[in-house]
Structures are given as structure tokens and as C-alpha cells.
PDB file of C-alpha atoms in Angstrom:
ATOM      1  CA  UNK A   5       0.000   0.000   0.000  1.00 62.00           C
ATOM      2  CA  UNK A   6       1.375   3.393  -0.975  1.00 72.00           C
ATOM      3  CA  UNK A   7       2.110   6.100   1.583  1.00 73.00           C
ATOM      4  CA  UNK A   8      -0.510   8.309  -0.092  1.00 73.00           C
ATOM      5  CA  UNK A   9      -3.232   5.666   0.283  1.00 71.00           C
ATOM      6  CA  UNK A  10      -2.230   4.994   3.899  1.00 83.00           C
ATOM      7  CA  UNK A  11      -2.490   8.714   4.701  1.00 81.00           C
ATOM      8  CA  UNK A  12      -5.884   8.848   3.014  1.00 77.00           C
ATOM      9  CA  UNK A  13      -7.205   5.896   5.041  1.00 80.00           C
ATOM     10  CA  UNK A  14      -5.875   7.240   8.346  1.00 86.00           C
ATOM     11  CA  UNK A  15      -7.381  10.677   7.638  1.00 81.00           C
ATOM     12  CA  UNK A  16     -10.740   9.071   6.801  1.00 81.00           C
ATOM     13  CA  UNK A  17     -10.823   7.179  10.097  1.00 85.00           C
ATOM     14  CA  UNK A  18      -9.818  10.331  11.963  1.00 88.00           C
ATOM     15  CA  UNK A  19     -12.728  12.242  10.404  1.00 88.00           C
ATOM     16  CA  UNK A  20     -15.132   9.408  11.271  1.00 87.00           C
ATOM     17  CA  UNK A  21     -13.899   9.407  14.878  1.00 90.00           C
ATOM     18  CA  UNK A  22     -14.488  13.153  15.114  1.00 91.00           C
ATOM     19  CA  UNK A  23     -18.010  13.223  13.645  1.00 92.00           C
ATOM     20  CA  UNK A  24     -19.461  10.125  15.337  1.00 91.00           C
ATOM     21  CA  UNK A  25     -19.861  11.611  18.869  1.00 93.00           C
ATOM     22  CA  UNK A  26     -21.806  14.712  17.705  1.00 92.00           C
ATOM     23  CA  UNK A  27     -24.011  12.646  15.385  1.00 89.00           C
ATOM     24  CA  UNK A  28     -24.702  10.076  18.097  1.00 89.00           C
ATOM     25  CA  UNK A  29     -25.254  12.476  20.989  1.00 89.00           C
ATOM     26  CA  UNK A  30     -26.854  15.405  19.156  1.00 88.00           C
ATOM     27  CA  UNK A  31     -27.533  18.613  21.054  1.00 89.00           C
ATOM     28  CA  UNK A  32     -24.745  21.138  21.498  1.00 92.00           C
ATOM     29  CA  UNK A  33     -22.092  18.872  19.977  1.00 93.00           C
ATOM     30  CA  UNK A  34     -24.120  18.537  16.790  1.00 92.00           C
ATOM     31  CA  UNK A  35     -24.635  22.310  16.626  1.00 92.00           C
ATOM     32  CA  UNK A  36     -20.883  22.848  17.038  1.00 94.00           C
ATOM     33  CA  UNK A  37     -20.131  20.358  14.258  1.00 94.00           C
ATOM     34  CA  UNK A  38     -22.576  22.112  11.913  1.00 93.00           C
ATOM     35  CA  UNK A  39     -21.106  25.510  12.802  1.00 94.00           C
ATOM     36  CA  UNK A  40     -17.617  24.179  12.057  1.00 95.00           C
ATOM     37  CA  UNK A  41     -18.697  22.768   8.687  1.00 95.00           C
ATOM     38  CA  UNK A  42     -20.477  26.037   7.844  1.00 95.00           C
ATOM     39  CA  UNK A  43     -17.474  28.124   8.852  1.00 96.00           C
ATOM     40  CA  UNK A  44     -14.848  26.153   6.950  1.00 97.00           C
ATOM     41  CA  UNK A  45     -17.175  25.646   3.986  1.00 97.00           C
ATOM     42  CA  UNK A  46     -17.833  29.388   3.856  1.00 97.00           C
ATOM     43  CA  UNK A  47     -14.102  30.078   3.810  1.00 97.00           C
ATOM     44  CA  UNK A  48     -13.594  27.580   0.980  1.00 97.00           C
ATOM     45  CA  UNK A  49     -16.338  29.253  -1.055  1.00 96.00           C
ATOM     46  CA  UNK A  50     -14.846  32.694  -0.388  1.00 95.00           C
ATOM     47  CA  UNK A  51     -11.428  31.505  -1.617  1.00 94.00           C
ATOM     48  CA  UNK A  52     -12.934  30.876  -5.054  1.00 93.00           C
ATOM     49  CA  UNK A  53     -13.488  34.608  -5.541  1.00 84.00           C
ATOM     50  CA  UNK A  54      -9.867  35.505  -4.625  1.00 82.00           C
ATOM     51  CA  UNK A  55     -10.994  38.876  -3.269  1.00 81.00           C
ATOM     52  CA  UNK A  56     -12.330  40.173   0.057  1.00 86.00           C
ATOM     53  CA  UNK A  57     -11.906  36.662   1.458  1.00 93.00           C
ATOM     54  CA  UNK A  58     -12.420  37.565   5.120  1.00 94.00           C
ATOM     55  CA  UNK A  59     -15.508  39.713   4.474  1.00 92.00           C
ATOM     56  CA  UNK A  60     -17.016  37.145   2.118  1.00 93.00           C
ATOM     57  CA  UNK A  61     -16.348  34.324   4.580  1.00 96.00           C
ATOM     58  CA  UNK A  62     -18.228  36.217   7.276  1.00 96.00           C
ATOM     59  CA  UNK A  63     -21.104  36.976   4.900  1.00 95.00           C
ATOM     60  CA  UNK A  64     -21.383  33.376   3.711  1.00 96.00           C
ATOM     61  CA  UNK A  65     -21.120  31.980   7.220  1.00 97.00           C
ATOM     62  CA  UNK A  66     -23.688  34.480   8.446  1.00 96.00           C
ATOM     63  CA  UNK A  67     -26.329  33.457   5.929  1.00 96.00           C
ATOM     64  CA  UNK A  68     -25.736  29.724   6.538  1.00 96.00           C
ATOM     65  CA  UNK A  69     -25.855  30.155  10.328  1.00 95.00           C
ATOM     66  CA  UNK A  70     -28.969  32.333  10.111  1.00 94.00           C
ATOM     67  CA  UNK A  71     -30.705  29.735   7.959  1.00 94.00           C
ATOM     68  CA  UNK A  72     -29.676  26.949  10.339  1.00 92.00           C
ATOM     69  CA  UNK A  73     -31.129  28.609  13.425  1.00 90.00           C
ATOM     70  CA  UNK A  74     -34.065  30.463  11.800  1.00 89.00           C
ATOM     71  CA  UNK A  75     -37.639  29.262  11.697  1.00 90.00           C
ATOM     72  CA  UNK A  76     -38.485  27.410   8.471  1.00 88.00           C
ATOM     73  CA  UNK A  77     -40.947  30.128   7.479  1.00 90.00           C
ATOM     74  CA  UNK A  78     -38.130  32.707   7.391  1.00 93.00           C
ATOM     75  CA  UNK A  79     -35.832  30.773   5.035  1.00 93.00           C
ATOM     76  CA  UNK A  80     -37.306  32.160   1.771  1.00 93.00           C
ATOM     77  CA  UNK A  81     -36.920  35.711   3.109  1.00 94.00           C
ATOM     78  CA  UNK A  82     -33.317  35.026   4.158  1.00 94.00           C
ATOM     79  CA  UNK A  83     -32.331  33.875   0.689  1.00 95.00           C
ATOM     80  CA  UNK A  84     -34.326  36.552  -1.062  1.00 95.00           C
ATOM     81  CA  UNK A  85     -32.373  39.164   0.877  1.00 95.00           C
ATOM     82  CA  UNK A  86     -29.152  37.207   0.319  1.00 95.00           C
ATOM     83  CA  UNK A  87     -29.579  37.392  -3.460  1.00 94.00           C
ATOM     84  CA  UNK A  88     -30.096  41.161  -3.240  1.00 94.00           C
ATOM     85  CA  UNK A  89     -27.011  41.577  -1.020  1.00 93.00           C
ATOM     86  CA  UNK A  90     -24.828  39.623  -3.464  1.00 92.00           C
ATOM     87  CA  UNK A  91     -25.931  41.861  -6.337  1.00 91.00           C
ATOM     88  CA  UNK A  92     -25.355  44.997  -4.235  1.00 90.00           C
ATOM     89  CA  UNK A  93     -21.830  43.848  -3.347  1.00 86.00           C
ATOM     90  CA  UNK A  94     -21.043  43.342  -7.032  1.00 85.00           C
ATOM     91  CA  UNK A  95     -22.493  46.728  -7.972  1.00 88.00           C
ATOM     92  CA  UNK A  96     -20.269  48.372  -5.360  1.00 85.00           C
ATOM     93  CA  UNK A  97     -17.329  46.960  -7.310  1.00 78.00           C
ATOM     94  CA  UNK A  98     -18.651  48.742 -10.405  1.00 77.00           C
ATOM     95  CA  UNK A  99     -20.136  45.835 -12.334  1.00 76.00           C
ATOM     96  CA  UNK A 100     -22.104  42.625 -11.906  1.00 74.00           C
ATOM     97  CA  UNK A 101     -20.044  39.483 -12.415  1.00 77.00           C
ATOM     98  CA  UNK A 102     -22.763  36.850 -12.678  1.00 84.00           C
ATOM     99  CA  UNK A 103     -20.440  34.055 -11.529  1.00 85.00           C
ATOM    100  CA  UNK A 104     -19.613  36.034  -8.398  1.00 86.00           C
ATOM    101  CA  UNK A 105     -23.329  36.170  -7.631  1.00 91.00           C
ATOM    102  CA  UNK A 106     -24.676  32.815  -8.770  1.00 93.00           C
ATOM    103  CA  UNK A 107     -21.929  30.469  -7.533  1.00 94.00           C
ATOM    104  CA  UNK A 108     -21.742  31.843  -3.943  1.00 95.00           C
ATOM    105  CA  UNK A 109     -25.549  31.926  -3.863  1.00 96.00           C
ATOM    106  CA  UNK A 110     -25.903  28.321  -5.030  1.00 96.00           C
ATOM    107  CA  UNK A 111     -23.154  26.974  -2.772  1.00 96.00           C
ATOM    108  CA  UNK A 112     -24.317  28.804   0.354  1.00 97.00           C
ATOM    109  CA  UNK A 113     -27.917  27.840  -0.427  1.00 96.00           C
ATOM    110  CA  UNK A 114     -27.205  24.111  -0.762  1.00 97.00           C
ATOM    111  CA  UNK A 115     -24.964  24.135   2.331  1.00 97.00           C
ATOM    112  CA  UNK A 116     -27.488  26.061   4.424  1.00 96.00           C
ATOM    113  CA  UNK A 117     -30.466  23.931   3.392  1.00 96.00           C
ATOM    114  CA  UNK A 118     -28.437  20.749   3.928  1.00 96.00           C
ATOM    115  CA  UNK A 119     -27.375  21.565   7.488  1.00 95.00           C
ATOM    116  CA  UNK A 120     -30.898  22.705   8.288  1.00 94.00           C
ATOM    117  CA  UNK A 121     -32.237  19.464   6.804  1.00 94.00           C
ATOM    118  CA  UNK A 122     -29.827  17.453   8.946  1.00 94.00           C
ATOM    119  CA  UNK A 123     -31.003  19.271  12.066  1.00 91.00           C
ATOM    120  CA  UNK A 124     -34.650  18.676  11.136  1.00 90.00           C
ATOM    121  CA  UNK A 125     -34.036  15.017  10.277  1.00 90.00           C
ATOM    122  CA  UNK A 126     -32.254  14.506  13.580  1.00 89.00           C
ATOM    123  CA  UNK A 127     -34.665  16.347  15.849  1.00 85.00           C
ATOM    124  CA  UNK A 128     -38.149  16.374  14.329  1.00 76.00           C
ATOM    125  CA  UNK A 129     -38.644  13.135  12.389  1.00 80.00           C
ATOM    126  CA  UNK A 130     -40.078  10.504  14.735  1.00 75.00           C
ATOM    127  CA  UNK A 131     -37.923   7.731  13.306  1.00 75.00           C
ATOM    128  CA  UNK A 132     -34.936  10.065  13.113  1.00 73.00           C
ATOM    129  CA  UNK A 133     -31.777  10.428  15.125  1.00 86.00           C
ATOM    130  CA  UNK A 134     -28.332   9.085  14.404  1.00 91.00           C
ATOM    131  CA  UNK A 135     -29.646   5.843  12.847  1.00 93.00           C
ATOM    132  CA  UNK A 136     -31.384   7.834  10.129  1.00 94.00           C
ATOM    133  CA  UNK A 137     -28.325  10.007   9.516  1.00 94.00           C
ATOM    134  CA  UNK A 138     -26.282   6.793   9.195  1.00 95.00           C
ATOM    135  CA  UNK A 139     -28.794   5.508   6.648  1.00 96.00           C
ATOM    136  CA  UNK A 140     -28.295   8.630   4.509  1.00 97.00           C
ATOM    137  CA  UNK A 141     -24.517   8.414   4.938  1.00 96.00           C
ATOM    138  CA  UNK A 142     -24.479   4.774   3.819  1.00 96.00           C
ATOM    139  CA  UNK A 143     -26.434   5.548   0.654  1.00 97.00           C
ATOM    140  CA  UNK A 144     -24.105   8.476  -0.047  1.00 97.00           C
ATOM    141  CA  UNK A 145     -20.618   7.298   0.838  1.00 94.00           C
ATOM    142  CA  UNK A 146     -21.001   3.657  -0.167  1.00 95.00           C
ATOM    143  CA  UNK A 147     -22.095   4.915  -3.569  1.00 96.00           C
ATOM    144  CA  UNK A 148     -18.871   6.914  -3.724  1.00 93.00           C
ATOM    145  CA  UNK A 149     -16.789   3.936  -2.547  1.00 91.00           C
ATOM    146  CA  UNK A 150     -18.511   1.517  -4.908  1.00 92.00           C
ATOM    147  CA  UNK A 151     -18.083   3.900  -7.825  1.00 91.00           C
ATOM    148  CA  UNK A 152     -14.357   4.131  -7.098  1.00 88.00           C
ATOM    149  CA  UNK A 153     -13.743   0.378  -6.989  1.00 89.00           C
ATOM    150  CA  UNK A 154     -16.026  -0.506  -9.894  1.00 92.00           C
ATOM    151  CA  UNK A 155     -14.430   2.294 -11.881  1.00 89.00           C
ATOM    152  CA  UNK A 156     -10.888   1.113 -11.125  1.00 85.00           C
ATOM    153  CA  UNK A 157     -11.515  -2.540 -11.953  1.00 87.00           C
ATOM    154  CA  UNK A 158     -14.169  -2.416 -14.678  1.00 91.00           C
ATOM    155  CA  UNK A 159     -14.347   1.187 -15.899  1.00 80.00           C
ATOM    156  CA  UNK A 160     -13.949   1.616 -19.661  1.00 87.00           C
ATOM    157  CA  UNK A 161     -16.549   4.131 -20.820  1.00 88.00           C
ATOM    158  CA  UNK A 162     -16.016   7.728 -19.721  1.00 91.00           C
ATOM    159  CA  UNK A 163     -19.056   9.380 -18.172  1.00 89.00           C
ATOM    160  CA  UNK A 164     -18.560  13.156 -18.424  1.00 87.00           C
ATOM    161  CA  UNK A 165     -14.848  13.681 -19.142  1.00 87.00           C
ATOM    162  CA  UNK A 166     -15.298  17.458 -19.424  1.00 86.00           C
ATOM    163  CA  UNK A 167     -16.356  17.530 -15.754  1.00 85.00           C
ATOM    164  CA  UNK A 168     -14.569  14.547 -14.190  1.00 85.00           C
ATOM    165  CA  UNK A 169     -12.103  12.730 -16.476  1.00 85.00           C
ATOM    166  CA  UNK A 170     -11.760   9.637 -14.278  1.00 85.00           C
ATOM    167  CA  UNK A 171     -15.425   8.808 -13.772  1.00 90.00           C
ATOM    168  CA  UNK A 172     -16.897   5.999 -15.877  1.00 92.00           C
ATOM    169  CA  UNK A 173     -20.372   4.645 -16.505  1.00 93.00           C
ATOM    170  CA  UNK A 174     -19.329   1.300 -15.048  1.00 93.00           C
ATOM    171  CA  UNK A 175     -18.225   3.041 -11.863  1.00 93.00           C
ATOM    172  CA  UNK A 176     -21.416   5.075 -11.731  1.00 94.00           C
ATOM    173  CA  UNK A 177     -23.662   2.041 -12.113  1.00 95.00           C
ATOM    174  CA  UNK A 178     -21.604   0.020  -9.630  1.00 95.00           C
ATOM    175  CA  UNK A 179     -21.665   2.856  -7.125  1.00 96.00           C
ATOM    176  CA  UNK A 180     -25.415   3.270  -7.514  1.00 97.00           C
ATOM    177  CA  UNK A 181     -25.998  -0.456  -6.966  1.00 97.00           C
ATOM    178  CA  UNK A 182     -23.738  -0.518  -3.890  1.00 97.00           C
ATOM    179  CA  UNK A 183     -25.345   2.492  -2.221  1.00 97.00           C
ATOM    180  CA  UNK A 184     -28.876   1.454  -3.163  1.00 97.00           C
ATOM    181  CA  UNK A 185     -28.707  -2.191  -2.042  1.00 97.00           C
ATOM    182  CA  UNK A 186     -26.860  -1.669   1.240  1.00 97.00           C
ATOM    183  CA  UNK A 187     -28.951   1.328   2.303  1.00 97.00           C
ATOM    184  CA  UNK A 188     -32.138  -0.569   1.432  1.00 97.00           C
ATOM    185  CA  UNK A 189     -31.066  -3.547   3.554  1.00 98.00           C
ATOM    186  CA  UNK A 190     -30.041  -1.239   6.392  1.00 97.00           C
ATOM    187  CA  UNK A 191     -33.308   0.689   6.198  1.00 96.00           C
ATOM    188  CA  UNK A 192     -35.432  -2.452   6.306  1.00 96.00           C
ATOM    189  CA  UNK A 193     -33.482  -3.996   9.191  1.00 96.00           C
ATOM    190  CA  UNK A 194     -32.590  -1.010  11.382  1.00 95.00           C
ATOM    191  CA  UNK A 195     -35.407   1.436  10.581  1.00 94.00           C
ATOM    192  CA  UNK A 196     -38.531  -0.753  10.267  1.00 93.00           C
ATOM    193  CA  UNK A 197     -40.683   2.163  11.465  1.00 92.00           C
ATOM    194  CA  UNK A 198     -39.744   4.196   8.396  1.00 93.00           C
ATOM    195  CA  UNK A 199     -42.500   3.984   5.739  1.00 93.00           C
ATOM    196  CA  UNK A 200     -41.526   1.400   3.126  1.00 95.00           C
ATOM    197  CA  UNK A 201     -42.300   3.850   0.317  1.00 94.00           C
ATOM    198  CA  UNK A 202     -39.758   6.270   1.783  1.00 95.00           C
ATOM    199  CA  UNK A 203     -37.162   3.537   2.314  1.00 96.00           C
ATOM    200  CA  UNK A 204     -37.408   2.361  -1.290  1.00 97.00           C
ATOM    201  CA  UNK A 205     -37.553   5.847  -2.805  1.00 97.00           C
ATOM    202  CA  UNK A 206     -34.631   7.127  -0.741  1.00 97.00           C
ATOM    203  CA  UNK A 207     -32.482   4.041  -1.371  1.00 98.00           C
ATOM    204  CA  UNK A 208     -32.942   4.577  -5.110  1.00 98.00           C
ATOM    205  CA  UNK A 209     -32.651   8.360  -5.248  1.00 98.00           C
ATOM    206  CA  UNK A 210     -29.924   9.095  -2.681  1.00 98.00           C
ATOM    207  CA  UNK A 211     -27.106   7.339  -4.604  1.00 97.00           C
ATOM    208  CA  UNK A 212     -28.173   9.316  -7.673  1.00 97.00           C
ATOM    209  CA  UNK A 213     -28.196  12.549  -5.653  1.00 97.00           C
ATOM    210  CA  UNK A 214     -24.722  11.686  -4.320  1.00 97.00           C
ATOM    211  CA  UNK A 215     -23.335  11.405  -7.838  1.00 96.00           C
ATOM    212  CA  UNK A 216     -25.071  14.598  -8.961  1.00 96.00           C
ATOM    213  CA  UNK A 217     -23.559  16.427  -5.986  1.00 96.00           C
ATOM    214  CA  UNK A 218     -20.091  15.070  -6.678  1.00 95.00           C
ATOM    215  CA  UNK A 219     -20.225  15.975 -10.371  1.00 95.00           C
ATOM    216  CA  UNK A 220     -21.718  19.407  -9.681  1.00 95.00           C
ATOM    217  CA  UNK A 221     -18.961  20.367  -7.263  1.00 95.00           C
ATOM    218  CA  UNK A 222     -16.346  18.876  -9.610  1.00 93.00           C
ATOM    219  CA  UNK A 223     -17.696  21.124 -12.372  1.00 94.00           C
ATOM    220  CA  UNK A 224     -17.258  24.179 -10.154  1.00 94.00           C
ATOM    221  CA  UNK A 225     -13.693  23.167  -9.289  1.00 93.00           C
ATOM    222  CA  UNK A 226     -12.829  22.721 -12.948  1.00 92.00           C
ATOM    223  CA  UNK A 227     -14.297  26.125 -13.716  1.00 91.00           C
ATOM    224  CA  UNK A 228     -11.947  27.728 -11.196  1.00 92.00           C
ATOM    225  CA  UNK A 229      -9.008  25.524 -12.177  1.00 91.00           C
ATOM    226  CA  UNK A 230      -8.534  23.925  -8.753  1.00 92.00           C
ATOM    227  CA  UNK A 231      -8.165  20.311  -7.675  1.00 91.00           C
ATOM    228  CA  UNK A 232      -9.729  20.710  -4.226  1.00 92.00           C
ATOM    229  CA  UNK A 233     -11.696  23.356  -2.362  1.00 95.00           C
ATOM    230  CA  UNK A 234      -9.163  23.216   0.481  1.00 91.00           C
ATOM    231  CA  UNK A 235      -6.459  21.136   2.143  1.00 91.00           C
ATOM    232  CA  UNK A 236      -7.794  20.675   5.662  1.00 91.00           C
ATOM    233  CA  UNK A 237      -7.957  16.868   5.417  1.00 88.00           C
ATOM    234  CA  UNK A 238      -4.767  15.189   4.129  1.00 84.00           C
ATOM    235  CA  UNK A 239      -5.283  13.491   0.739  1.00 78.00           C
ATOM    236  CA  UNK A 240      -9.010  14.345   0.881  1.00 85.00           C
ATOM    237  CA  UNK A 241      -9.040  18.100   0.305  1.00 89.00           C
ATOM    238  CA  UNK A 242     -11.306  20.497   2.127  1.00 94.00           C
ATOM    239  CA  UNK A 243     -14.620  20.184   3.925  1.00 95.00           C
ATOM    240  CA  UNK A 244     -16.629  20.783   0.752  1.00 96.00           C
ATOM    241  CA  UNK A 245     -14.657  18.065  -1.034  1.00 95.00           C
ATOM    242  CA  UNK A 246     -15.836  15.563   1.588  1.00 93.00           C
ATOM    243  CA  UNK A 247     -19.435  16.642   2.041  1.00 95.00           C
ATOM    244  CA  UNK A 248     -20.411  17.645  -1.513  1.00 94.00           C
ATOM    245  CA  UNK A 249     -22.395  14.437  -2.113  1.00 96.00           C
ATOM    246  CA  UNK A 250     -23.809  14.414   1.421  1.00 97.00           C
ATOM    247  CA  UNK A 251     -25.178  17.950   1.082  1.00 97.00           C
ATOM    248  CA  UNK A 252     -27.273  16.877  -1.900  1.00 97.00           C
ATOM    249  CA  UNK A 253     -28.386  13.672  -0.167  1.00 97.00           C
ATOM    250  CA  UNK A 254     -29.575  15.502   2.954  1.00 97.00           C
ATOM    251  CA  UNK A 255     -31.633  17.940   0.898  1.00 96.00           C
ATOM    252  CA  UNK A 256     -33.133  15.193  -1.284  1.00 97.00           C
ATOM    253  CA  UNK A 257     -33.985  12.974   1.686  1.00 97.00           C
ATOM    254  CA  UNK A 258     -35.705  15.748   3.613  1.00 94.00           C
ATOM    255  CA  UNK A 259     -37.607  16.662   0.465  1.00 94.00           C
ATOM    256  CA  UNK A 260     -38.736  13.041   0.101  1.00 95.00           C
ATOM    257  CA  UNK A 261     -39.905  13.049   3.722  1.00 93.00           C
ATOM    258  CA  UNK A 262     -42.079  16.076   3.038  1.00 91.00           C
ATOM    259  CA  UNK A 263     -43.485  14.795  -0.270  1.00 92.00           C
ATOM    260  CA  UNK A 264     -44.148  11.211   0.787  1.00 88.00           C
ATOM    261  CA  UNK A 265     -45.441  12.357   4.169  1.00 77.00           C
ATOM    262  CA  UNK A 266     -47.967  14.567   2.391  1.00 66.00           C
ATOM    263  CA  UNK A 267     -49.036  11.752   0.068  1.00 68.00           C
ATOM    264  CA  UNK A 268     -49.405   9.003   2.676  1.00 57.00           C
TER     265      UNK A 268
END
């Protein structure tokens, strides 16, 4: 095993060891973890602009934190005002750079809604808690792991080389199957109180959402000519590099809860 792979594995286990206590215990520890993710993620987004990094970090963190702690009914107003603020900031610089408005807006929006979704999943869904977060994580990260191994050993047909040159259709299908099957088994065995319609729908859609999130963030990195959003985690990159797929999965799962809950 190469030194690079060993470092990557050790870093992965270190991250797991750090996040398990907050996710298991909830409460203040979970809030602190979300604040940390929001803070570092905001800094990584601000670095993309290469200007006013400190001010932009504070702005981005502020809108994510406000969304996290605000009542659900206030979220549309928060992001309506946020869009206006981003345009005003650009106009102060003398012109409107659409990328400097749309990309920070999209990234802060998905991060804010994801952490708010996680909090809601953990605290308000009757069959929620850490077991449900683990279910989402399995569908997300096992898809990523399966895609890597299937891609390495069977990958021949490039998926979207303009976005991610190493991803293949074989890896994508293998990753989807891995995340879907294992999360479905876990859901049926560990979360029997979860409606079967939700278990099936989430097990199918979350691995797809994970791949969409990964490719979307990869597209942004290619646009800015960077390999990673940061270097906080050795051989893994920054916070956004690790949670890109999970952000999409949290949003999709909470959306499924609302839709299926309304239909049942």
C-alpha cells in the first residue's frame, strides 16, 4: 500500500472518529459540528473569488448560520435578501459578475439547506436520530466507494470527461448499486418504522443525488481551475470536497420526507 493511500485511510478514520460523537449524541455537539462545517465551507467558497476573502467568509457563514437557526418560514426571506445583497456587493465593485453572484448563492444555499435538513431530520422526524443520519450516509458514501472500486476494476466508458475525467459509466452504475442495495437492507433492518415507500424511494434516489452532488462540485472546481476546495484533510481536500455528495443527499432525503409524508 502506498504512503498516499495509507495517509488517506488514516485521515478518513480520523474524520469518522471526530463526527461520530456529535451525530450520536446530538444537542450542542451537533450544533458545534454544523457551525464548524459552515465556517470552513464558507471560507472555501470565499477563496474561489480571490478577493475580500475575510468579508465574504463572514457573509457566507452568516447566511448559513442564520438559515440553520431560523424558523423554516423565514428561510425564503433570508435567501431573497441574500440574493439582493450579493448583487449589491457586485455593484459596489462597479459591475455585476454573474459568476460572483450565482456560484456563492448556489453553494451557500445548498450548504445552508443541507445543514438545516440534517437538524430537522435529527430532531423532528419521529424515526430520526443518528440511525437515520447513518442511513443517509451509507447511501451516499457507499455509492462513492462503490463507484471508485467498480471504476478502477471495470471502468472503460467515460461518463462526463469534461467535468470529471476519471469517472466511468461502469463506476457510476456500480456505485449506484452498492449504495442502493446496502442502504435498502439497512433501512429495512434497522429502521422498520420508516414507511416502506420512503425507504425504497430514498435508497434509489440518494445514490443518484450523491453522484449529482459530486459531479456538480467537480464542475465548479474545474471552472476555477482547482483540484480541491481546500487542504484541511490530508489526501481528501477540504470540507466541501468531503461533504459535496452528502449535502445533496440531505436535501433530497428531507424533500422526500415532506413529499411522501404529504401523500401518505
